[in-house]
Tab-separated table of C-alpha atoms in Angstrom:
chain	number	residue	atom	x	y	z
A	765	MET	CA	-44.725	-30.059	63.296
A	766	LYS	CA	-48.053	-29.491	61.805
A	767	HIS	CA	-48.538	-30.482	58.166
A	768	ASN	CA	-50.390	-27.613	56.630
A	769	ILE	CA	-50.285	-28.298	52.713
A	770	LEU	CA	-53.839	-30.045	52.856
A	771	LEU	CA	-55.170	-28.742	56.011
A	772	THR	CA	-57.113	-25.491	56.666
A	773	GLY	CA	-58.786	-23.483	59.535
A	774	ALA	CA	-59.946	-25.346	61.996
A	775	LEU	CA	-58.495	-28.631	60.615
A	776	MET	CA	-55.118	-27.436	60.630
A	777	ALA	CA	-55.479	-26.997	64.430
A	778	ALA	CA	-56.917	-30.401	65.157
A	779	TYR	CA	-54.226	-32.604	63.601
A	780	ASP	CA	-50.608	-32.981	63.835
A	781	ASP	CA	-48.070	-35.834	63.334
A	782	THR	CA	-48.702	-37.518	66.480
A	783	THR	CA	-52.002	-36.336	68.083
A	784	GLY	CA	-55.728	-35.461	67.292
A	785	PRO	CA	-58.730	-37.766	66.695
A	786	LEU	CA	-59.646	-39.046	62.884
A	787	PRO	CA	-62.902	-37.777	61.606
A	788	GLY	CA	-65.725	-40.354	62.288
A	789	MET	CA	-66.591	-43.003	59.841
A	790	ILE	CA	-69.342	-45.410	59.525
A	791	ALA	CA	-69.480	-48.869	57.569
A	792	GLY	CA	-72.488	-47.444	55.213
A	793	GLY	CA	-70.402	-44.362	54.264
A	794	GLN	CA	-70.714	-40.611	55.374
A	795	SER	CA	-69.651	-37.296	53.941
A	796	ASP	CA	-66.882	-35.713	55.798
A	797	GLU	CA	-65.624	-32.204	55.892
A	798	TYR	CA	-62.095	-32.860	56.130
A	799	LEU	CA	-62.283	-34.488	52.490
A	800	THR	CA	-64.307	-32.112	51.528
A	801	ASP	CA	-61.751	-29.086	52.486
A	802	VAL	CA	-59.377	-31.151	50.519
A	803	ALA	CA	-60.792	-31.409	47.189
A	804	VAL	CA	-61.868	-28.045	47.259
A	805	ASP	CA	-58.613	-26.712	48.106
A	806	ALA	CA	-57.135	-28.411	45.281
A	807	MET	CA	-59.659	-27.481	42.812
A	808	GLN	CA	-61.295	-24.221	43.601
A	809	ASN	CA	-58.654	-22.204	41.848
A	810	ASP	CA	-58.362	-24.567	38.843
A	811	ASP	CA	-58.734	-22.263	36.062
A	812	GLU	CA	-59.251	-25.013	33.527
A	813	PHE	CA	-62.609	-26.327	35.207
A	814	ILE	CA	-65.340	-24.818	32.813
A	815	THR	CA	-68.472	-26.207	33.793
A	816	PRO	CA	-69.547	-24.164	36.739
A	817	THR	CA	-68.869	-20.988	34.885
A	818	ALA	CA	-70.163	-21.673	31.611
A	819	PHE	CA	-74.004	-22.334	31.773
A	820	PRO	CA	-75.603	-20.774	35.058
A	821	ILE	CA	-76.588	-23.881	37.633
A	822	VAL	CA	-80.136	-24.642	38.174
A	823	GLN	CA	-80.964	-26.760	40.969
A	824	VAL	CA	-83.809	-29.413	39.923
A	825	GLU	CA	-85.949	-31.691	41.858
A	826	ASN	CA	-86.167	-34.548	39.373
A	827	GLU	CA	-83.606	-36.610	37.835
A	828	ALA	CA	-84.953	-35.918	34.268
A	829	GLY	CA	-87.877	-33.268	33.123
A	830	LYS	CA	-89.053	-30.979	30.669
A	831	ILE	CA	-87.338	-27.616	29.874
A	832	LYS	CA	-88.357	-24.322	28.093
A	833	VAL	CA	-86.345	-23.457	25.023
A	834	TRP	CA	-86.742	-19.899	24.170
A	835	ASP	CA	-88.007	-18.087	21.104
A	836	ARG	CA	-85.657	-15.174	19.947
A	837	GLY	CA	-88.174	-12.576	19.285
A	838	SER	CA	-90.937	-13.316	21.840
A	839	LEU	CA	-88.941	-10.983	24.701
A	840	ILE	CA	-88.143	-8.244	22.503
A	841	ARG	CA	-91.830	-7.867	20.803
A	842	PRO	CA	-93.414	-4.857	22.200
A	843	GLU	CA	-96.632	-5.908	23.960
A	844	MET	CA	-97.817	-3.274	26.409
A	845	ARG	CA	-100.896	-1.191	25.099
A	846	LEU	CA	-102.265	1.928	26.003
A	847	HIS	CA	-104.577	1.798	29.249
A	848	SER	CA	-107.868	3.541	29.408
A	849	TYR	CA	-109.490	3.859	32.720
A	850	GLY	CA	-111.450	0.821	33.807
A	851	ASP	CA	-109.834	-1.503	31.303
A	852	ARG	CA	-108.198	-4.757	31.909
A	853	PRO	CA	-104.393	-4.692	30.994
A	854	VAL	CA	-103.482	-6.702	27.973
A	855	VAL	CA	-102.356	-10.178	28.771
A	856	GLY	CA	-99.009	-10.562	27.804
A	857	GLY	CA	-96.545	-13.740	27.373
A	858	TYR	CA	-93.751	-15.106	25.497
A	859	LYS	CA	-93.130	-18.335	22.980
A	860	THR	CA	-91.440	-21.333	24.080
A	861	LYS	CA	-90.973	-24.790	23.245
A	862	LYS	CA	-90.478	-27.873	25.165
A	863	ALA	CA	-87.380	-29.860	25.362
A	864	SER	CA	-86.030	-32.398	27.868
A	865	TYR	CA	-82.781	-32.806	30.359
A	866	ASP	CA	-81.444	-35.807	32.032
A	867	THR	CA	-79.047	-35.125	34.767
A	868	GLU	CA	-77.474	-38.833	34.552
A	869	HIS	CA	-75.865	-40.229	37.749
A	870	TYR	CA	-72.230	-40.685	37.582
A	871	SER	CA	-70.069	-42.173	40.316
A	872	LEU	CA	-66.424	-43.565	41.157
A	873	GLN	CA	-64.788	-45.102	44.118
A	874	LYS	CA	-61.497	-45.367	45.339
A	875	ASN	CA	-60.377	-47.941	47.521
A	876	ILE	CA	-57.779	-47.499	50.199
A	877	ALA	CA	-55.965	-50.714	51.764
A	878	PRO	CA	-54.884	-51.100	55.233
A	879	SER	CA	-51.458	-50.951	54.040
A	880	ASP	CA	-51.542	-47.904	52.541
A	881	VAL	CA	-52.933	-46.476	55.766
A	882	ALA	CA	-49.985	-48.247	57.654
A	883	ALA	CA	-47.487	-46.638	55.360
A	884	SER	CA	-48.704	-43.301	56.257
A	885	ARG	CA	-48.681	-43.731	60.045
A	886	ARG	CA	-47.313	-39.793	60.652
A	887	ASP	CA	-50.238	-38.704	58.413
A	888	PRO	CA	-52.973	-41.357	58.737
A	889	MET	CA	-55.472	-39.061	56.635
A	890	ARG	CA	-52.758	-38.658	53.814
A	891	PRO	CA	-54.338	-41.372	51.730
A	892	MET	CA	-58.015	-40.206	52.174
A	893	ALA	CA	-56.757	-36.984	51.152
A	894	ASP	CA	-54.882	-38.124	47.922
A	895	ALA	CA	-58.105	-40.234	47.156
A	896	ALA	CA	-60.411	-37.047	47.658
A	897	THR	CA	-58.205	-34.789	45.290
A	898	TYR	CA	-58.336	-37.722	42.724
A	899	LEU	CA	-61.730	-38.084	42.513
A	900	ALA	CA	-62.539	-34.475	42.298
A	901	GLY	CA	-60.464	-34.447	39.303
A	902	GLN	CA	-62.333	-37.254	37.757
A	903	ALA	CA	-65.613	-35.645	38.718
A	904	ARG	CA	-64.482	-32.402	37.041
A	905	LEU	CA	-63.154	-34.084	33.938
A	906	ASN	CA	-66.352	-35.825	33.683
A	907	LEU	CA	-68.241	-32.746	33.858
A	908	ASP	CA	-66.244	-30.628	31.234
A	909	LEU	CA	-66.301	-33.410	28.783
A	910	ARG	CA	-70.229	-33.488	29.132
A	911	TYR	CA	-70.331	-29.530	28.664
A	912	ALA	CA	-67.818	-30.013	25.617
A	913	SER	CA	-70.102	-32.412	23.982
A	914	THR	CA	-72.903	-30.772	24.510
A	915	ALA	CA	-72.079	-27.105	23.627
A	916	PHE	CA	-68.531	-26.645	22.124
A	917	HIS	CA	-68.335	-27.890	18.726
A	918	GLU	CA	-70.036	-27.004	15.124
A	919	ASP	CA	-72.997	-29.213	15.622
A	920	ALA	CA	-74.258	-28.455	18.911
A	921	GLY	CA	-77.276	-26.566	17.626
A	922	TRP	CA	-76.205	-22.825	17.770
A	923	ALA	CA	-78.265	-20.683	15.659
A	924	TRP	CA	-75.334	-18.726	14.482
A	925	ARG	CA	-72.471	-20.586	12.893
A	926	TYR	CA	-69.247	-19.114	11.012
A	927	GLN	CA	-66.442	-20.584	9.237
A	928	GLY	CA	-62.999	-19.435	9.268
A	929	VAL	CA	-61.197	-19.399	5.680
A	930	THR	CA	-57.445	-18.903	4.755
A	931	GLY	CA	-58.404	-16.071	2.317
A	932	ASN	CA	-60.907	-14.149	0.325
A	933	PRO	CA	-63.735	-14.784	2.451
A	934	ASN	CA	-67.188	-14.087	1.291
A	935	ARG	CA	-68.382	-10.471	2.460
A	936	ALA	CA	-72.115	-10.897	1.397
A	937	ALA	CA	-74.442	-10.073	3.886
A	938	ASP	CA	-74.233	-11.769	7.076
A	939	THR	CA	-71.631	-14.103	5.590
A	940	PRO	CA	-70.674	-17.296	7.246
A	941	GLU	CA	-67.229	-16.938	6.354
A	942	PHE	CA	-64.628	-14.739	8.008
A	943	LEU	CA	-60.842	-14.633	7.770
A	944	GLN	CA	-58.889	-16.746	10.216
A	945	LEU	CA	-57.281	-14.677	12.908
A	946	ASP	CA	-53.977	-15.783	11.996
A	947	GLN	CA	-54.070	-14.916	8.689
A	948	PRO	CA	-52.468	-11.523	7.133
A	949	GLY	CA	-54.842	-8.703	7.462
A	950	ALA	CA	-57.110	-10.220	10.004
A	951	ASN	CA	-58.587	-8.083	12.461
A	952	PRO	CA	-60.067	-10.040	15.528
A	953	ALA	CA	-61.650	-6.802	16.998
A	954	GLU	CA	-63.778	-5.964	13.774
A	955	LEU	CA	-64.813	-9.369	13.616
A	956	ILE	CA	-65.776	-9.812	17.169
A	957	ARG	CA	-67.236	-6.420	17.801
A	958	GLY	CA	-69.324	-6.803	14.568
A	959	ARG	CA	-70.709	-10.348	15.757
A	960	ILE	CA	-71.964	-8.800	19.186
A	961	GLU	CA	-73.551	-6.038	17.371
A	962	ARG	CA	-75.459	-8.396	14.985
A	963	PHE	CA	-76.169	-10.365	18.345
A	964	ARG	CA	-77.612	-7.546	20.214
A	965	ARG	CA	-79.884	-6.498	17.177
A	966	PHE	CA	-81.392	-9.898	16.556
A	967	THR	CA	-81.858	-10.976	19.987
A	968	GLY	CA	-81.878	-7.931	22.130
A	969	LYS	CA	-79.212	-9.419	24.462
A	970	LYS	CA	-75.432	-8.660	24.382
A	971	PRO	CA	-73.075	-11.495	24.628
A	972	ASN	CA	-71.355	-11.765	27.787
A	973	LEU	CA	-69.299	-14.626	27.677
A	974	LEU	CA	-66.687	-15.619	25.016
A	975	GLN	CA	-65.010	-18.859	25.098
A	976	VAL	CA	-61.855	-19.511	23.103
A	977	GLY	CA	-59.845	-22.416	22.429
A	978	VAL	CA	-56.065	-22.441	23.103
A	979	ASP	CA	-55.043	-22.281	19.784
A	980	VAL	CA	-57.550	-19.293	19.252
A	981	TYR	CA	-55.918	-17.684	22.442
A	982	ALA	CA	-52.432	-18.100	21.472
A	983	SER	CA	-52.951	-16.732	18.305
A	984	LEU	CA	-54.857	-13.665	20.060
A	985	VAL	CA	-52.037	-13.237	22.252
A	986	PHE	CA	-49.531	-12.463	19.432
A	987	ASN	CA	-51.755	-10.683	17.205
A	988	GLU	CA	-49.962	-7.386	15.894
A	989	ASP	CA	-53.114	-5.574	16.347
A	990	ILE	CA	-53.888	-6.457	19.685
A	991	THR	CA	-50.062	-6.576	21.011
A	992	ASP	CA	-49.695	-2.625	19.491
A	993	ARG	CA	-52.823	-1.933	21.378
A	994	VAL	CA	-51.514	-3.441	25.108
A	995	LYS	CA	-47.709	-2.786	24.784
A	996	TYR	CA	-47.950	0.439	26.805
A	997	VAL	CA	-49.846	-1.492	29.582
A	998	GLN	CA	-48.043	-2.376	32.881
A	999	ARG	CA	-47.783	-5.989	31.831
A	1000	GLY	CA	-47.270	-5.562	28.120
A	1001	VAL	CA	-49.126	-8.769	27.182
A	1002	ALA	CA	-52.750	-9.362	26.159
A	1003	ASP	CA	-54.125	-11.693	29.161
A	1004	ILE	CA	-57.969	-12.401	29.469
A	1005	ASP	CA	-59.150	-9.318	30.998
A	1006	LEU	CA	-57.513	-6.982	28.396
A	1007	LEU	CA	-58.928	-9.347	25.630
A	1008	ALA	CA	-62.444	-8.910	27.199
A	1009	SER	CA	-61.680	-5.186	27.440
A	1010	PHE	CA	-60.713	-5.042	23.988
A	1011	PHE	CA	-63.283	-7.037	22.505
A	1012	ASP	CA	-66.353	-5.519	24.783
A	1013	VAL	CA	-67.363	-8.642	26.358
A	1014	PRO	CA	-67.257	-8.812	30.290
A	1015	ARG	CA	-65.955	-12.413	30.514
A	1016	VAL	CA	-63.291	-14.060	28.492
A	1017	GLN	CA	-62.506	-17.814	29.071
A	1018	ILE	CA	-60.036	-20.040	27.601
A	1019	VAL	CA	-61.216	-23.653	27.675
A	1020	SER	CA	-57.623	-25.532	27.845
A	1021	GLY	CA	-58.552	-28.694	29.847
A	1022	VAL	CA	-56.827	-32.000	28.385
A	1023	VAL	CA	-58.032	-35.789	28.467
A	1024	ASN	CA	-56.353	-38.973	27.744
A	1025	ASP	CA	-59.311	-40.976	25.927
A	1026	ALA	CA	-57.194	-44.157	25.631
A	1027	GLU	CA	-58.619	-47.214	27.078
A	1028	GLU	CA	-56.360	-48.577	29.800
A	1029	GLY	CA	-53.218	-50.673	28.685
A	1030	GLN	CA	-53.542	-48.762	25.040
A	1031	ASP	CA	-50.720	-46.028	24.373
A	1032	ASP	CA	-52.353	-42.435	25.487
A	1033	ASN	CA	-54.145	-40.459	23.211
A	1034	ILE	CA	-54.215	-37.240	24.880
A	1035	ASP	CA	-55.759	-34.154	23.582
A	1036	TYR	CA	-57.839	-31.121	24.256
A	1037	ILE	CA	-61.467	-31.671	26.046
A	1038	CYS	CA	-62.856	-28.685	23.833
A	1039	ASP	CA	-61.638	-27.662	20.246
A	1040	PRO	CA	-58.621	-25.757	20.024
A	1041	LYS	CA	-59.505	-23.888	17.037
A	1042	GLY	CA	-63.015	-23.155	18.251
A	1043	MET	CA	-64.567	-20.253	19.760
A	1044	LEU	CA	-68.397	-19.940	21.170
A	1045	LEU	CA	-69.891	-16.199	21.862
A	1046	MET	CA	-72.862	-16.520	24.312
A	1047	TYR	CA	-75.202	-14.304	26.516
A	1048	VAL	CA	-75.866	-16.452	29.712
A	1049	ALA	CA	-78.084	-15.433	32.506
A	1050	PRO	CA	-76.312	-13.548	35.401
A	1051	ASN	CA	-79.009	-14.807	37.690
A	1052	PRO	CA	-80.055	-18.327	37.044
A	1053	SER	CA	-83.867	-19.216	37.000
A	1054	ARG	CA	-85.795	-21.590	34.990
A	1055	GLU	CA	-87.786	-18.485	33.736
A	1056	THR	CA	-85.150	-16.640	32.538
A	1057	PRO	CA	-83.332	-17.002	28.741
A	1058	SER	CA	-79.904	-17.938	28.689
A	1059	ALA	CA	-77.888	-19.865	26.025
A	1060	GLY	CA	-77.799	-22.586	28.255
A	1061	TYR	CA	-78.487	-24.001	31.708
A	1062	THR	CA	-76.471	-26.785	33.844
A	1063	PHE	CA	-79.252	-28.631	35.705
A	1064	ASN	CA	-78.406	-30.414	39.008
A	1065	TRP	CA	-80.279	-32.806	40.600
A	1066	GLU	CA	-80.013	-32.009	43.879
A	1067	ASN	CA	-82.635	-34.965	45.432
A	1068	LEU	CA	-79.896	-37.427	44.634
A	1069	TYR	CA	-77.717	-35.902	47.123
A	1070	ARG	CA	-80.549	-36.007	49.753
A	1071	ALA	CA	-80.929	-39.818	49.326
A	1072	PHE	CA	-77.542	-40.678	50.971
A	1073	GLU	CA	-77.314	-41.025	54.502
A	1074	GLY	CA	-75.240	-38.569	56.762
A	1075	ASP	CA	-74.499	-35.077	56.382
A	1076	GLN	CA	-74.227	-33.911	52.643
A	1077	GLU	CA	-70.955	-32.173	51.537
A	1078	ARG	CA	-70.549	-30.641	48.246
A	1079	ILE	CA	-67.507	-29.890	46.145
A	1080	LEU	CA	-66.715	-28.283	42.716
A	1081	ASN	CA	-69.580	-25.440	43.048
A	1082	GLU	CA	-71.896	-28.084	44.531
A	1083	LEU	CA	-71.792	-30.207	41.431
A	1084	ALA	CA	-70.418	-32.934	43.143
A	1085	LEU	CA	-70.721	-35.013	46.203
A	1086	ILE	CA	-67.668	-36.653	48.211
A	1087	ARG	CA	-68.023	-39.335	51.022
A	1088	ARG	CA	-66.247	-41.771	52.546
A	1089	GLY	CA	-66.690	-45.092	54.713
A	1090	TYR	CA	-65.169	-48.782	55.675
A	1091	ASN	CA	-65.724	-52.100	54.251
A	1092	ALA	CA	-65.731	-54.190	57.440
A	1093	GLU	CA	-65.305	-57.412	55.368
A	1094	THR	CA	-61.979	-56.364	53.408
A	1095	GLY	CA	-60.763	-53.919	55.977
A	1096	ASN	CA	-60.671	-51.456	52.955
A	1097	ARG	CA	-61.503	-47.754	53.698
A	1098	TRP	CA	-63.153	-46.136	50.395
A	1099	VAL	CA	-63.819	-42.806	49.217
A	1100	GLN	CA	-66.663	-41.795	46.688
A	1101	VAL	CA	-67.587	-39.086	44.134
A	1102	HIS	CA	-70.982	-38.510	42.631
A	1103	THR	CA	-72.496	-36.349	40.067
A	1104	ALA	CA	-75.798	-35.737	38.806
A	1105	ALA	CA	-75.815	-33.134	36.202
A	1106	SER	CA	-76.747	-32.002	32.850
A	1107	SER	CA	-75.439	-29.290	30.979
A	1108	ASN	CA	-78.432	-28.190	27.962
A	1109	ILE	CA	-78.733	-25.787	25.533
A	1110	VAL	CA	-81.959	-23.827	26.309
A	1111	ALA	CA	-81.679	-20.648	23.708
A	1112	PRO	CA	-79.921	-21.449	21.029
A	1113	ASP	CA	-80.325	-17.951	19.428
A	1114	LEU	CA	-78.177	-16.801	22.478
A	1115	GLY	CA	-75.177	-18.454	21.201
A	1116	MET	CA	-72.409	-17.922	17.990
A	1117	TRP	CA	-70.346	-20.716	16.941
A	1118	PHE	CA	-66.931	-20.123	15.167
A	1119	SER	CA	-65.189	-23.053	13.533
A	1120	ASP	CA	-61.476	-23.194	12.349
A	1121	VAL	CA	-60.762	-19.629	13.867
A	1122	VAL	CA	-57.019	-20.210	13.216
A	1123	SER	CA	-55.229	-22.474	10.938
A	1124	THR	CA	-52.182	-23.158	13.213
A	1125	SER	CA	-51.951	-25.476	16.268
A	1126	GLN	CA	-50.158	-23.951	19.347
A	1127	SER	CA	-48.887	-27.279	20.273
A	1128	ASP	CA	-47.197	-27.616	16.534
A	1129	TRP	CA	-44.989	-24.349	17.241
């Protein structure tokens, strides 16, 4: 009988309980398609992995370098002039500033002792597969923690910042205050659609991504104004697709991953990676380019992956590399994961941050 939980495609046909060669392995380490397929299968439907779907990914040749930071008004200032026959066109351009990115190389290794392999005689690749899945999860966690520390908090540097209050918000022009969405009389559509129009008016871009913390999402799902509008649809609940339509934003993303930030040996301290009461409205470029403004970009140092010997196999939207090898001195096999990526804000004007969007925590209900 074949095990098809972890194997797909040609790999499923190549392995069974008793026959089939194991993939080649060298002492120096080599990427391995079997492990790559395993890790991708485990992570490709992971909705909590936010980094590759937040900022567009740009491949860079160097570990660190300079990037452009875009000026809000340059791209919507009319530069074209009336052209007379024989004249040269006016030379146009746009204003940018310089900033830096630093991808930073992170890695992690999982050792597999000979006893682990011996204990899995019926499925000798299982320890390797388990290690690959574990390491892929660690890479995902690391990338999301770094994205959150860059973009998803009130001191990230976004040009627009708004603060939720429990009652009587200041309604002066462009007030930084708004009524928290779980307070009586709050109107989420009015708040978000109004901020979208202000965003478009002053930047020329309509935001296309709304990231919400888990407490914000829970409040939106049960908001009376929203539930009243969706009660006649097939599912009768406000899922993310319906919220996107309701707010007129192409994409809504719930940032719901968790992390245990306690040191080993201490009591667990598990919390959300991203502020559960925060909300971020952005314009991110549909087609990544270092010449196209976007709220942010994730720079991926692809030359690091080329430095390793053997074929390169990448996982997690090509943001990580997985390898395996053998230590002849100890008899241990090992699996490694490497990342070299950096999430950077490159257009602060193309992001709106909302603090304390709700007053209550979902986990306290």
